[in-house]
Structure formats: C-alpha cells, structure tokens
Amino acid sequence: MSSQAIVELKGVNKSYGENHVVKDLNLTINEGEFLSVLGPSGCGKTTTLRMIAGFEQQTSGTILVEGEPVEDKEPFERNVNTVFQSYALFPHMTVYENVAFGLKMKRVARNAIKERVQEALTLVQLEGFEKRLPLQLSGGQKQRVAIARAIINQPRVLLLDEPLGALDLKLRKQMQLELKRLQKRLGITFVYVTHDQEEALTMSDRIAVMHEGILDQLDTPNRIYDFPATRFVADFIGESNIFDGLAEPQEGGTISVVTETGRVLCRGTSGFTAGEQVQLSVRPEKLRFAPEPKEGFELQGTVRENIFVGTFIKSILLLSNGQEVALTSLSGQPIPEVDACCYLFWEPEDAVILHAHSQEVWSTIANVDLSDFTPEASA
Amino acid sequence: MASRSAPTSLRKRIRRKTPLLTMVSPVTVWMVILIAVPLAYVLLISFCSTDESHHIVFAFSVQNYVKLFDPTLLSIYGNSLLIAGLSCLISILVGYPFATIMANSSPFKRTLMMAFLMLPFWTNSLIRLYGWRSILGSNGFINSVLQELGLITQPLELLYNHFAVVLGMVYVLLPFMVLPIYTVILKLDHSLLEAASDLGARPARRFFKVTLPLTSSGIFAGSIMVFIPALGYFFVSNLMGGGTTQLIGNVIARQFKEAFNWPFGAALSIILILITLILVRAYTKTGGKMDDLGAM
C-alpha cells in the first residue's frame, strides 16, 4: 500500500468551554485509503471530521492537508469536500444545479461543467434526474446527488459524515458496496465517519476507533477485531467476553490469569508483571466446551440457553461468580444441554490480554504515532 | 340502499359536528360582524352615488370606478406606489441585516434586539412620529446641532418632503419587514451554508446563491406587509409630508372625512384591497406560506 500521508492531525484538541471533545488526537491518513472513524455518538468523530473540513477550528494542535497546515484556510479554500449526514442539498436548485455548484464556484467553463456533471451523475447512476428538485428524490437518490456534488471538484480527500445513517438497512448495504467501488475507481481518500461497526469493518482499509475523544486504536479491520487494544474496542467491535484478573507470567511465554472463577491461560506478550491487574478479551467463537478440565483452565459454566442462529448456535453460560459469557459453535456440533455444567477453555493465543488501566495507558501512548512502528523495527 | 341510509348518516354527521360548530361559531359570528359585513357594505356603496346633501343614493352605477382614472388621481397613484416601493426597499436594506444579526446572536442578545424592535410599538405611532418631527423640524434637534457647530446658517428643510414621508414609513413599518425575514433566517438549515462553503463558495457568492434565494420568501412576506400599509398610511404623509405628498390613503381619507363622498372612497378602498389580494396570491403562488404573513 502506498503510504503517502495526505491528512495529518498532530496533537489536536477541541474543547467547547469545559467540554473537552477531542483529546490529543494524532492521526495520519494515507493517500488513497478508505479510513473509517468509528465510535459511539459523542466520541468526537464528527468534530474531527468538521475540523478537517474547516467548519470547526481546533483548540490546539495542527492539521496538515497535503503537507500544509490548514488552520488559516477557510472551508472554501481547502481541497477537501464533504458529504453531509443530512445530505444538505440546496432545495431551490435542481439535481443538475446542485452537482454543478462546485464547478460554478470555481468558474469552470459552461461546456466543461455540462460534461463533468453528466460524468458525475453517470458515476452515481442518476442519469436523467438532472431536472428534478431534491424534494422529488428518495433518500437513496438524495444520497447519490450529495456524493456526485462532493466529488465533482475532484478533491484529494472526501469526508463522509455518517452518509448512510438515514437509509434503510437494505439500501444501506447496497450503498456500502457502491461507495467502496466508487472509492476504488476514483482513487480518492475517503474519511468515513460512522457509528456502525459492521459498516466500518466491511468498507475500510483502516479503522480509527474513538472513545470519549480519545483515539483508542488505529489499525486494519482484521487486526482491530483480532487484537483489540482496549476493553472498549473489544466490546464495541463485535462481541467479546471480558474476564478481569491478576497476571502471573509463566515460563514459555504464557500468562496464567487468576480470575474470580479460577485460573485461565493466555499467550502473553512482554510488559505484564506478576500481580498486575489485567483483562482478557475472548471472542464467543474462540470460547469452547471441554469434556474434561483442560490444563491451565479452571473455568466452569452452566448452560442457560442455546440459541439457534442459522449457521451457528449461540450458548449463554453462567459462571460461578454470576458473570454471563457467550459461546458460539457451528451447528451440528454436539453441545451440552441447558442446565448442564461444563468445562470451558480457549486456545491461549486466542485470548487478548489487556492492561486493566489500558484506557489511561493508551491515551498517553496514543500521543506517539504508533503507525510508524513496524514489527521488524521493534524486534 | 344508499338513499335509505342517507337520513341517518346526515343526522349522525350533524350530531358528530355539533361540538365543533359550537366551538367555532362564536368566532365565525364575530368575524362576520366585524369583517365580512363592513367589507360587503364597502363593496355595495362603491357602486352607489351621493346626492347634493352627501347622502348615499342606492342606485347602481360604475361612475366611481370610472372616476378612478382621473389624471390627477393617476399621478397620486404613481406617487403613492413610488413612496411605498421606496419604503419597502429601504426596509429590506435595513431589515435584512438586522434580522441576520438577530438570528445569529446569542439568545440573550436576540431578546434584547427583539425588545428594541418591539418596544416602540407599545407607544402610539402618532406620538412617535411627532418625536421625529421634533428631531427633523427647522428648530429641531438636527438643525440646532448643525447650526451650533456652524456647519449651516439656514435650517435645512428636512420635513415636509418625500424623504421625510419615506423615513416615517420605514420607521413605523420596519418590524413588519424584520420579523418575517428573521423567522426564515432562523429556519435556514445551517448545513446548507456549510455545504456551499465546502464547495468553494466565498461568503458573497454563498449569500447570493444560497442564503438570499432561500430567505426570499421572508423578504416577499415582509414586503407585502410594508408595501400595502405604505400605500394607505395617510397619517404618516400628513405628519411628515405636511400635505406635500399625497398617497392613495390620503385620497380615501379625504373622501370620507372632508368630501363626504363615501361611495367614491369605497371604490378607492376596493382597489387597494384588490392590489393586496393580487400580491398575496402572487406570494402564495411562489411558495410563500400564509402563516408567515400572519407572524405578527
């Protein structure tokens, strides 16, 4: 992947009075990538996007677009375009006039405008809609016009603020694929703000997970799913069983963790000291039933429910300390009956171990741009 | 079968609608007495004439409407339209920025500005116009200050001209322009302005391409509410113009108060009402809402 930085945020903070919305954000967006900014509402993701677009001024820090600081540039001077959450189509203009707006502002010749508007409308499959007013369009069509309008100026970066939020599920799925295809075809960098983890996982090259104004993790969808950096990420993306406990590093690179319900095992990286409070995140599909106690595991649960979900069965288990955990197994595999007591385990490398205070630790670590470190360099 | 069920359904309908009728009818009666009957009477007598002792003669004739095309009257219409148009234009030029600033202010400042706009309304407009006379008069505030400063030797003639009438009109009618515009600006979706900036529109172009077209309904509503009264507010032209400026309103007032030719005054009034209706129709045709006109 070409990794020329096109947008860089360096130590960016944004406060509204007492309200610290974005905290020390360091984020490098590479040219041509599809980067999602993912987080629950109020995590600062939209504010971040608006700062890149120029609608909000950061309280401190620097934002670079194409290597140049943009603090002093007004939105109309920035080479980025935005697709707004509510589409923000000009209601008094036809589809054609809406799409042509950006070119008219740049005083492009009339013939060229006509050609490029046609091109853009073809790209979003809206030929023949030129004379309609936004009022006469469906949600999906409005969305397409908004996209055509935003890409007409051929921006280097397209900012999308939950663009599919108002569409129904089926249309949203379809638009996801179309957007991804469009991005590949145009080669424009997409910065895509969403609160929908599934959307982020399916579309993105990389995901930036934000939580309470802090960038928790920036990585590929795969790695974010398999190696969540914080408890929040583990919980927010996909489903996770979280176990609290104390670390006891063992010989041979494994760590035994003493939880309320007994010992469990995981593969440990360095950096965990004996007696340290840790959390383990285990995906439901990694948790397994064992016919007899597994070595290193003292984990037992009672089956509360077995739910048939098509290709797999989801079992809800109650641990002795009252915690509920989820376990999924493929349909057709033998599973214990409801109310049966059974042993549980996982392969040590399938559990992700986290510092219990990882939130604080990571907010300081995040100030160092980790994306520059490769495994080879640190080895 | 339908005919057999008709009487019962009619009775049912009356019973169902009775509560509604009792609620609405007092208002209806009120409106009929205060608005419909007087208007019908005006329309009726506009087709009548008077005898020598100024009594209304109820014999159908269109002579009042023919008299409307008298050359002297035509020049008064022209003058009146000019004054009203000018008042309207100045009200827009003053009222639009005012409404914009008000809509973009903090709630406290908004309340304050609204108070400044509305408080004078609690005083009779005649008294307020007398206030202007004492400012603009030959011994008034402006002239005394300028003379004190030695900038002029003779008092300037600030009163008793078109300028003074237009000033008075703008002063009295400005809130009617500001409020509809303010309402529209307040409702304007801010993301549309952001979208315009995002697409490369500088502030001036953004204003003319997006803001102005989307707030034009407020300007139109305000214009109707300034233009129509400005045709008729004879007391403004009396006080500020001192008889130099004749409006349609002055002519109508004179027919009723001095010439005692009520039928002719009625015909003039009907014309004024027709102009109003045409303008309101044009307003609703172009997408304006009646509610915004009644915002006051």
XYZ file of C-alpha atoms in Angstrom:
675
model
C 0.000 0.000 0.000
C 1.306 3.425 -0.853
C 1.511 5.245 2.408
C 1.938 8.864 1.467
C 0.267 10.878 4.214
C -2.437 13.160 2.846
C -4.058 14.317 6.068
C -2.189 14.530 9.342
C -3.590 15.524 12.704
C -0.939 16.329 15.258
C -1.854 16.740 18.903
C -5.278 18.083 18.002
C -7.566 19.142 20.843
C -11.036 20.592 20.690
C -12.954 21.996 23.621
C -16.303 23.699 23.815
C -15.896 25.577 27.064
C -15.495 22.922 29.753
C -16.342 20.158 27.349
C -13.185 18.513 26.020
C -14.459 16.768 22.904
C -11.277 15.673 21.130
C -8.226 14.853 23.224
C -4.680 14.915 21.887
C -5.578 13.314 18.615
C -2.741 12.057 16.430
C -3.901 10.540 13.202
C -2.257 10.040 9.850
C -4.499 9.375 6.879
C -2.767 7.880 3.864
C -3.372 8.804 0.289
C -5.990 6.667 -1.436
C -7.115 4.754 1.619
C -10.590 4.225 2.980
C -10.341 5.197 6.606
C -13.295 4.904 8.930
C -13.563 6.865 12.121
C -15.682 4.649 14.312
C -17.180 5.315 17.704
C -20.396 5.791 19.625
C -22.202 9.111 19.373
C -20.438 11.848 21.289
C -16.973 10.313 20.874
C -15.676 13.286 18.883
C -15.613 11.644 15.455
C -17.847 14.165 13.712
C -15.986 17.041 15.362
C -12.750 15.587 13.995
C -14.206 15.466 10.515
C -15.524 19.010 10.809
C -12.091 20.229 11.852
C -10.542 18.680 8.732
C -13.256 20.297 6.585
C -12.718 23.645 8.292
C -16.147 24.102 9.889
C -14.598 23.938 13.342
C -11.294 25.378 14.467
C -9.202 23.125 16.697
C -8.389 24.496 20.160
C -4.780 23.354 19.821
C -2.649 21.187 17.565
C -2.038 21.151 13.828
C -3.930 19.715 10.912
C -2.000 19.187 7.707
C -3.654 18.525 4.376
C -1.236 17.579 1.601
C 1.589 18.540 3.931
C 0.354 22.069 4.515
C -1.194 23.402 7.710
C -4.792 24.452 7.104
C -5.559 26.470 10.249
C -5.737 29.718 8.320
C -7.715 28.298 5.429
C -11.439 28.781 5.197
C -13.553 25.781 4.136
C -13.829 27.164 0.599
C -10.045 27.237 0.309
C -9.496 23.632 1.366
C -9.051 20.868 -1.145
C -11.434 18.543 0.682
C -15.157 18.027 0.171
C -17.836 16.785 2.482
C -20.865 14.541 2.162
C -23.186 15.706 4.903
C -25.219 13.499 7.173
C -28.458 15.224 6.185
C -27.266 15.490 2.543
C -27.610 19.305 2.686
C -28.784 19.524 -0.921
C -29.785 23.023 -1.982
C -33.584 22.760 -2.065
C -34.021 25.601 -4.570
C -31.746 24.021 -7.170
C -32.274 21.079 -9.483
C -30.091 17.999 -9.315
C -28.030 19.415 -12.173
C -27.542 22.771 -10.458
C -26.666 21.087 -7.181
C -23.972 18.960 -8.770
C -22.684 21.842 -10.888
C -22.434 24.196 -7.908
C -18.816 23.410 -7.045
C -17.683 23.907 -10.635
C -19.603 27.167 -10.982
C -17.889 28.455 -7.859
C -14.562 27.652 -9.487
C -15.707 29.434 -12.644
C -15.263 26.437 -14.895
C -16.432 26.960 -18.486
C -20.042 26.095 -19.168
C -19.405 23.291 -21.634
C -16.924 21.657 -19.317
C -19.432 21.893 -16.451
C -22.072 20.140 -18.514
C -19.714 17.348 -19.417
C -18.437 16.809 -15.912
C -21.900 16.910 -14.317
C -23.039 14.225 -16.773
C -19.996 12.191 -15.893
C -20.617 12.503 -12.160
C -24.299 11.650 -12.497
C -23.426 8.589 -14.569
C -20.976 7.549 -11.888
C -23.708 7.565 -9.238
C -26.269 6.104 -11.683
C -28.553 9.112 -11.762
C -28.701 9.894 -15.475
C -31.981 11.517 -16.402
C -32.574 13.089 -12.989
C -30.988 16.442 -13.932
C -34.170 18.493 -13.839
C -35.605 17.123 -10.599
C -35.638 19.059 -7.371
C -34.285 17.451 -4.179
C -37.859 17.366 -2.879
C -38.747 14.894 -5.636
C -35.993 12.416 -4.759
C -35.937 9.408 -2.455
C -33.416 9.133 0.364
C -31.062 6.960 -1.662
C -31.233 9.279 -4.661
C -30.522 12.319 -2.492
C -27.526 10.476 -1.141
C -26.223 9.871 -4.633
C -26.663 13.523 -5.584
C -24.777 14.539 -2.443
C -21.914 12.240 -3.410
C -21.868 13.443 -7.030
C -21.843 17.045 -5.807
C -18.950 16.368 -3.458
C -16.713 14.557 -5.958
C -17.256 16.949 -8.866
C -14.404 19.204 -7.754
C -12.091 16.188 -7.712
C -10.992 16.660 -4.122
C -7.972 14.789 -2.803
C -9.951 13.823 0.275
C -13.649 13.132 0.606
C -15.104 13.447 4.087
C -18.276 11.489 4.730
C -20.287 12.125 7.883
C -22.475 9.081 8.525
C -23.753 9.347 4.963
C -25.881 6.225 5.113
C -27.401 6.862 8.523
C -30.829 7.831 7.231
C -31.246 4.941 4.799
C -32.984 1.650 5.484
C -30.906 -1.461 6.041
C -31.160 -2.947 2.565
C -30.342 0.287 0.781
C -27.535 0.913 3.223
C -25.906 -2.427 2.385
C -26.173 -1.663 -1.310
C -24.769 1.850 -0.907
C -21.886 0.496 1.165
C -20.752 -1.627 -1.752
C -21.290 1.213 -4.215
C -19.304 3.659 -2.107
C -16.454 1.200 -1.770
C -16.453 0.620 -5.525
C -16.570 4.350 -6.186
C -13.648 4.946 -3.874
C -11.542 2.311 -5.641
C -12.430 3.727 -9.029
C -11.753 7.369 -8.198
C -8.721 6.708 -6.030
C -9.814 9.480 -3.682
C -9.029 9.188 0.013
C -12.245 8.569 1.942
C -12.572 9.552 5.569
C -15.769 7.914 6.660
C -17.384 8.688 9.990
C -19.749 6.042 11.310
C -21.066 4.529 14.496
C -21.884 1.272 12.751
C -19.076 -1.204 13.458
C -20.231 -3.620 10.785
C -20.162 -0.855 8.190
C -16.661 0.119 9.246
C -15.432 -3.492 9.152
C -16.779 -4.215 5.671
C -15.720 -0.995 3.950
C -12.496 0.237 5.455
C -8.825 -0.233 4.739
C -8.161 1.033 8.233
C -10.374 1.930 11.170
C -9.739 4.584 13.783
C -11.765 3.722 16.866
C -12.576 6.746 19.010
C -13.952 6.748 22.505
C -14.645 9.812 24.659
C -12.441 11.982 22.486
C -9.500 9.588 22.533
C -8.208 7.547 19.634
C -8.251 4.044 21.123
C -6.905 2.127 18.170
C -5.935 2.679 14.558
C -5.487 -0.452 12.508
C -6.856 -2.697 9.791
C -10.328 -4.207 10.394
C -8.762 -7.632 10.799
C -6.310 -6.618 13.447
C -8.851 -4.467 15.264
C -11.126 -7.466 15.505
C -8.433 -9.957 16.461
C -6.304 -7.743 18.658
C -8.406 -5.032 20.249
C -6.145 -2.601 22.045
C -8.556 -1.623 24.785
C -11.510 -3.084 26.574
C -13.689 -0.521 24.831
C -12.578 -1.642 21.382
C -13.055 -5.292 22.328
C -16.572 -4.547 23.499
C -17.595 -2.120 20.788
C -16.425 -4.094 17.792
C -18.003 -7.497 17.593
C -18.906 -9.334 20.752
C -16.417 -10.075 23.486
C -16.279 -11.897 26.802
C -14.195 -9.864 29.201
C -12.516 -11.504 32.216
C -10.886 -9.443 34.975
C -7.963 -10.965 36.843
C -4.368 -10.815 38.052
C -1.480 -11.735 35.780
C 1.032 -14.449 36.651
C 3.611 -14.733 33.874
C 4.737 -18.333 33.277
C 7.692 -19.983 31.628
C 7.461 -20.223 27.860
C 5.636 -17.025 27.093
C 2.249 -17.829 28.559
C 0.483 -15.910 31.279
C -1.767 -17.515 33.801
C -4.523 -15.173 34.894
C -6.254 -15.640 38.214
C -9.891 -14.648 37.834
C -12.739 -14.737 40.317
C -13.792 -18.084 38.931
C -10.362 -19.664 38.709
C -7.260 -19.719 36.562
C -7.179 -19.306 32.834
C -4.366 -19.180 30.336
C -3.326 -16.856 27.568
C -0.375 -16.225 25.314
C 1.457 -13.240 26.731
C 3.486 -10.534 25.180
C 6.060 -8.949 27.421
C 5.090 -5.987 29.505
C 2.944 -7.749 32.069
C 4.273 -8.019 35.622
C 3.290 -10.555 38.239
C 0.259 -9.468 40.217
C -0.780 -6.827 37.703
C -4.491 -6.300 37.093
C -5.370 -7.360 33.585
C -8.370 -8.023 31.415
C -8.824 -10.829 28.964
C -10.974 -10.456 25.897
C -12.196 -13.678 24.307
C -14.469 -13.749 21.272
C -17.523 -16.050 21.600
C -16.321 -18.124 18.642
C -12.988 -18.750 20.394
C -14.540 -19.928 23.637
C -15.043 -23.730 23.649
C -16.612 -26.554 25.588
C -14.253 -29.161 27.036
C -15.356 -32.679 28.022
C -12.829 -32.685 30.868
C -10.766 -29.987 32.624
C -8.079 -28.564 30.334
C -4.649 -27.921 31.663
C -4.287 -24.351 32.904
C -8.034 -23.671 32.916
C -10.305 -23.707 35.942
C -13.290 -22.334 34.136
C -16.779 -23.796 34.544
C -20.180 -22.601 33.497
C -23.803 -23.644 33.477
C -25.661 -23.503 30.176
C -28.543 -21.075 30.450
C -29.707 -21.028 26.858
C -28.854 -22.428 23.461
C -29.967 -20.107 20.670
C -30.049 -21.365 17.117
C -28.789 -18.603 14.784
C -28.618 -20.333 11.392
C -25.084 -21.458 10.694
C -24.111 -21.433 14.343
C -25.543 -21.922 17.796
C -25.025 -19.334 20.470
C -24.866 -20.604 24.047
C -25.243 -18.293 27.009
C -23.391 -19.597 30.053
C -23.446 -18.507 33.662
C -20.115 -18.558 35.527
C -19.921 -19.218 39.250
C -19.427 -15.503 40.009
C -22.657 -14.635 38.194
C -20.990 -13.346 35.021
C -22.617 -14.308 31.739
C -20.485 -15.336 28.798
C -21.366 -16.157 25.219
C -20.052 -19.082 23.222
C -20.784 -19.849 19.613
C -20.293 -23.218 17.966
C -21.107 -24.420 14.480
C -24.498 -26.035 14.028
C -24.332 -29.812 14.099
C -21.571 -29.985 16.657
C -22.501 -31.727 19.910
C -23.211 -29.152 22.632
C -24.275 -29.593 26.268
C -27.944 -29.443 27.202
C -29.456 -26.463 29.018
C -28.653 -26.536 32.755
C -25.679 -28.809 32.165
C -22.483 -27.807 33.932
C -19.429 -27.906 31.713
C -15.749 -27.017 31.461
C -14.679 -24.147 29.242
C -11.388 -23.227 27.626
C -9.792 -21.453 24.711
C -6.527 -21.735 22.858
C -4.123 -19.464 24.768
C -3.287 -17.461 21.633
C -6.980 -16.698 21.041
C -7.321 -14.536 24.139
C -6.220 -10.918 24.050
C -4.666 -9.693 27.270
C -5.020 -6.007 28.151
C -3.721 -3.833 30.932
C -6.674 -3.133 33.194
C -5.941 0.578 33.089
C -5.308 0.454 29.399
C -7.574 3.410 28.838
C -5.226 5.749 30.639
C -2.115 3.985 29.392
C -3.263 4.249 25.826
C -4.239 7.839 25.974
C -0.604 8.615 26.733
C 0.768 6.053 24.324
C -1.515 7.341 21.606
C 0.374 10.618 21.621
C 3.204 8.711 19.967
C 2.263 7.842 16.432
C 2.389 4.061 16.521
C 1.532 3.659 12.878
C 5.162 4.367 12.030
C 6.422 1.390 14.002
C 6.604 -1.887 12.166
C 7.050 -5.217 13.940
C 10.500 -5.577 12.322
C 11.658 -2.259 13.689
C 10.695 -3.070 17.236
C 12.137 -6.610 17.139
C -79.920 1.319 -0.309
C -77.869 4.470 -0.305
C -80.996 6.610 -0.131
C -82.296 4.721 2.867
C -79.135 5.230 4.884
C -78.801 8.887 3.919
C -81.088 10.470 6.579
C -79.476 8.569 9.456
C -75.992 9.378 8.286
C -76.910 13.054 7.950
C -78.297 13.121 11.476
C -75.200 11.356 12.692
C -72.990 13.819 10.940
C -74.781 16.777 12.482
C -74.530 15.193 15.906
C -70.863 14.494 15.421
C -70.117 18.015 14.185
C -72.223 19.849 16.786
C -69.459 20.239 19.393
C -67.144 21.568 16.699
C -69.766 24.052 15.476
C -70.384 25.409 18.970
C -66.650 25.942 19.335
C -66.153 27.652 16.002
C -69.378 29.594 15.627
C -68.673 32.422 18.125
C -65.514 33.243 16.195
C -67.407 32.983 12.934
C -70.165 35.295 14.165
C -67.531 37.729 15.374
C -65.706 37.675 12.047
C -68.913 38.089 10.100
C -69.967 41.137 12.147
C -66.560 42.801 12.241
C -65.095 41.942 8.884
C -67.473 40.420 6.368
C -70.426 42.796 6.857
C -68.370 46.034 6.742
C -66.491 44.801 3.690
C -69.723 43.850 1.942
C -71.061 47.303 2.753
C -67.959 48.962 1.313
C -68.345 46.909 -1.839
C -72.044 47.782 -2.024
C -71.713 51.540 -1.672
C -68.780 51.660 -4.073
C -71.423 51.124 -6.764
C -73.675 53.916 -5.397
C -73.585 57.690 -5.655
C -74.413 60.687 -3.464
C -76.990 63.460 -3.732
C -76.298 67.190 -3.093
C -76.503 66.814 0.683
C -73.959 63.955 0.545
C -76.485 61.242 1.278
C -75.789 57.904 -0.293
C -78.127 57.108 -3.148
C -78.592 53.372 -3.599
C -78.713 53.224 -7.371
C -76.301 51.022 -9.226
C -73.636 52.860 -11.190
C -69.993 52.357 -12.072
C -69.220 56.069 -12.141
C -66.968 55.817 -9.059
C -64.790 53.290 -10.850
C -64.668 55.434 -13.954
C -63.599 58.396 -11.822
C -60.626 56.357 -10.585
C -58.912 57.054 -13.896
C -58.884 60.805 -13.385
C -55.435 62.166 -14.430
C -54.769 63.853 -11.087
C -55.607 60.644 -9.296
C -53.345 58.672 -11.618
C -50.392 60.834 -10.643
C -51.263 60.303 -6.992
C -51.278 56.536 -7.532
C -47.876 56.790 -9.169
C -46.539 58.876 -6.337
C -48.041 56.558 -3.774
C -46.549 53.491 -5.421
C -43.179 55.225 -5.557
C -43.262 56.106 -1.845
C -44.446 52.616 -0.899
C -41.856 50.953 -3.140
C -39.063 53.100 -1.769
C -40.173 52.472 1.825
C -40.233 48.780 1.054
C -36.782 48.785 -0.486
C -35.217 50.717 2.380
C -36.957 48.462 4.882
C -35.364 45.453 3.159
C -31.915 47.067 3.121
C -32.165 47.924 6.817
C -34.265 44.989 7.968
C -32.346 42.142 6.321
C -29.005 42.799 8.009
C -30.822 43.440 11.272
C -32.695 40.135 11.019
C -29.474 38.311 10.078
C -27.590 39.682 13.066
C -30.523 38.947 15.348
C -30.820 35.335 14.126
C -27.098 34.730 14.607
C -26.902 36.209 18.099
C -26.985 34.509 21.470
C -30.473 34.061 22.947
C -29.901 36.980 25.327
C -28.869 39.389 22.585
C -31.752 38.138 20.479
C -34.237 39.014 23.203
C -32.611 42.406 23.606
C -32.792 43.190 19.901
C -36.366 41.960 19.741
C -37.203 44.279 22.619
C -35.623 47.258 20.848
C -37.641 46.391 17.794
C -40.950 45.853 19.545
C -40.917 48.274 22.491
C -41.685 51.377 20.404
C -44.802 49.534 19.298
C -46.274 49.933 22.711
C -46.394 53.666 22.093
C -48.874 55.160 19.669
C -47.252 55.645 16.289
C -48.640 59.189 16.025
C -46.719 60.177 19.127
C -43.587 58.557 17.798
C -43.942 60.445 14.516
C -44.277 63.697 16.443
C -40.982 62.683 18.011
C -39.449 62.563 14.541
C -40.886 65.986 13.774
C -39.106 67.418 16.763
C -35.884 65.844 15.552
C -36.188 66.883 11.896
C -38.064 70.207 12.233
C -36.491 73.574 11.356
C -35.993 74.222 15.069
C -35.426 70.542 15.689
C -32.537 68.612 17.112
C -30.535 68.078 13.933
C -30.835 71.643 12.701
C -29.910 73.137 16.092
C -26.856 70.924 16.402
C -25.693 71.739 12.871
C -26.255 75.444 13.474
C -24.425 75.312 16.823
C -21.492 73.691 15.061
C -21.623 76.449 12.445
C -21.961 73.968 9.603
C -25.111 75.655 8.283
C -26.597 79.129 8.612
C -30.116 78.455 7.393
C -32.088 75.492 8.859
C -32.277 72.563 6.428
C -35.719 71.614 5.146
C -35.791 68.055 6.448
C -39.515 67.757 6.992
C -42.384 68.122 4.513
C -40.903 66.225 1.608
C -40.840 62.711 0.148
C -37.740 61.886 2.119
C -39.484 62.588 5.420
C -42.519 60.512 4.408
C -40.380 57.540 3.401
C -38.419 57.847 6.645
C -41.646 57.839 8.627
C -42.967 54.829 6.740
C -39.749 52.846 7.257
C -39.730 53.796 10.917
C -43.303 52.712 11.534
C -43.252 49.583 9.353
C -39.736 48.193 9.866
C -40.763 45.473 12.370
C -43.134 44.044 9.773
C -40.151 43.559 7.488
C -37.725 42.274 10.119
C -39.934 39.624 11.693
C -40.780 37.530 8.610
C -37.159 37.684 7.435
C -35.947 36.768 10.914
C -38.279 33.756 11.017
C -36.982 32.471 7.673
C -33.317 33.000 8.530
C -33.829 31.193 11.817
C -35.294 28.215 9.968
C -32.479 28.156 7.402
C -30.567 24.867 7.599
C -27.028 25.790 8.590
C -25.540 22.756 6.859
C -26.609 24.252 3.511
C -24.308 27.196 4.158
C -21.538 24.836 5.177
C -22.107 22.810 2.018
C -21.797 25.966 -0.076
C -18.529 26.920 1.624
C -17.303 23.372 1.300
C -17.894 23.505 -2.450
C -15.802 26.618 -2.776
C -18.309 29.471 -2.450
C -16.830 32.604 -0.935
C -19.087 34.452 1.534
C -20.510 36.918 -1.013
C -21.373 34.254 -3.577
C -22.706 31.992 -0.896
C -25.037 34.788 0.158
C -26.366 35.471 -3.321
C -26.553 31.840 -4.455
C -27.845 30.134 -1.323
C -28.808 32.397 1.558
C -30.743 35.005 -0.405
C -32.806 32.610 -2.561
C -33.688 30.538 0.485
C -34.770 33.563 2.509
C -36.556 35.376 -0.307
C -39.944 34.177 0.954
C -39.312 36.203 4.124
C -38.410 39.255 2.072
C -41.564 38.828 -0.001
C -43.753 38.381 3.076
C -42.184 41.432 4.702
C -42.577 43.445 1.504
C -46.304 42.748 1.364
C -46.664 43.787 4.961
C -44.751 47.019 4.369
C -45.917 47.887 0.875
C -49.680 47.659 1.447
C -49.826 49.816 4.590
C -47.388 52.253 2.984
C -49.999 52.895 0.279
C -52.550 53.791 2.892
C -50.904 55.247 5.986
C -52.196 58.770 5.380
C -51.271 59.994 8.858
C -47.591 59.429 8.074
C -47.768 61.603 4.976
C -49.858 64.163 6.870
C -47.387 64.477 9.725
C -44.106 64.033 7.887
C -45.088 65.340 4.457
C -47.382 68.087 5.659
C -49.603 67.865 2.585
C -46.745 67.880 0.066
C -47.125 64.174 -0.512
C -50.425 62.603 -1.495
C -50.933 58.876 -1.005
C -53.899 56.740 -2.012
C -54.620 56.664 1.711
C -54.865 60.461 1.806
C -57.377 60.488 -1.020
C -59.511 57.831 0.640
C -59.392 59.612 3.998
C -60.427 62.867 2.359
C -63.435 61.253 0.657
C -64.723 60.016 3.996
C -63.762 62.923 6.263
C -63.944 66.062 4.143
C -65.630 65.477 0.801
C -68.254 63.174 2.305
C -68.209 61.121 -0.844
C -68.302 57.716 0.796
C -69.109 55.780 -2.382
C -66.001 57.094 -4.152
C -63.871 56.426 -1.070
C -65.281 52.923 -1.032
C -64.315 52.355 -4.677
C -60.751 53.502 -3.910
C -60.655 51.134 -0.927
C -61.820 48.233 -3.075
C -58.933 48.902 -5.457
C -56.496 48.857 -2.539
C -57.944 45.560 -1.350
C -57.632 44.129 -4.867
C -53.957 45.123 -5.029
C -53.436 43.395 -1.686
C -55.172 40.231 -2.817
C -53.164 40.100 -6.028
C -49.889 40.480 -4.113
C -50.851 37.839 -1.552
C -51.870 35.495 -4.352
C -48.514 36.029 -6.053
C -46.840 35.353 -2.722
C -48.606 32.045 -2.123
C -48.133 31.064 -5.771
C -44.374 31.371 -5.390
C -44.408 29.081 -2.385
C -44.972 31.578 0.433
C -46.918 30.496 3.488
C -49.906 32.443 4.800
C -48.743 31.687 8.335
C -45.562 33.686 7.780
C -47.637 36.691 6.774
C -49.616 36.442 9.988
C -46.473 36.125 12.086
C -47.184 39.455 13.718
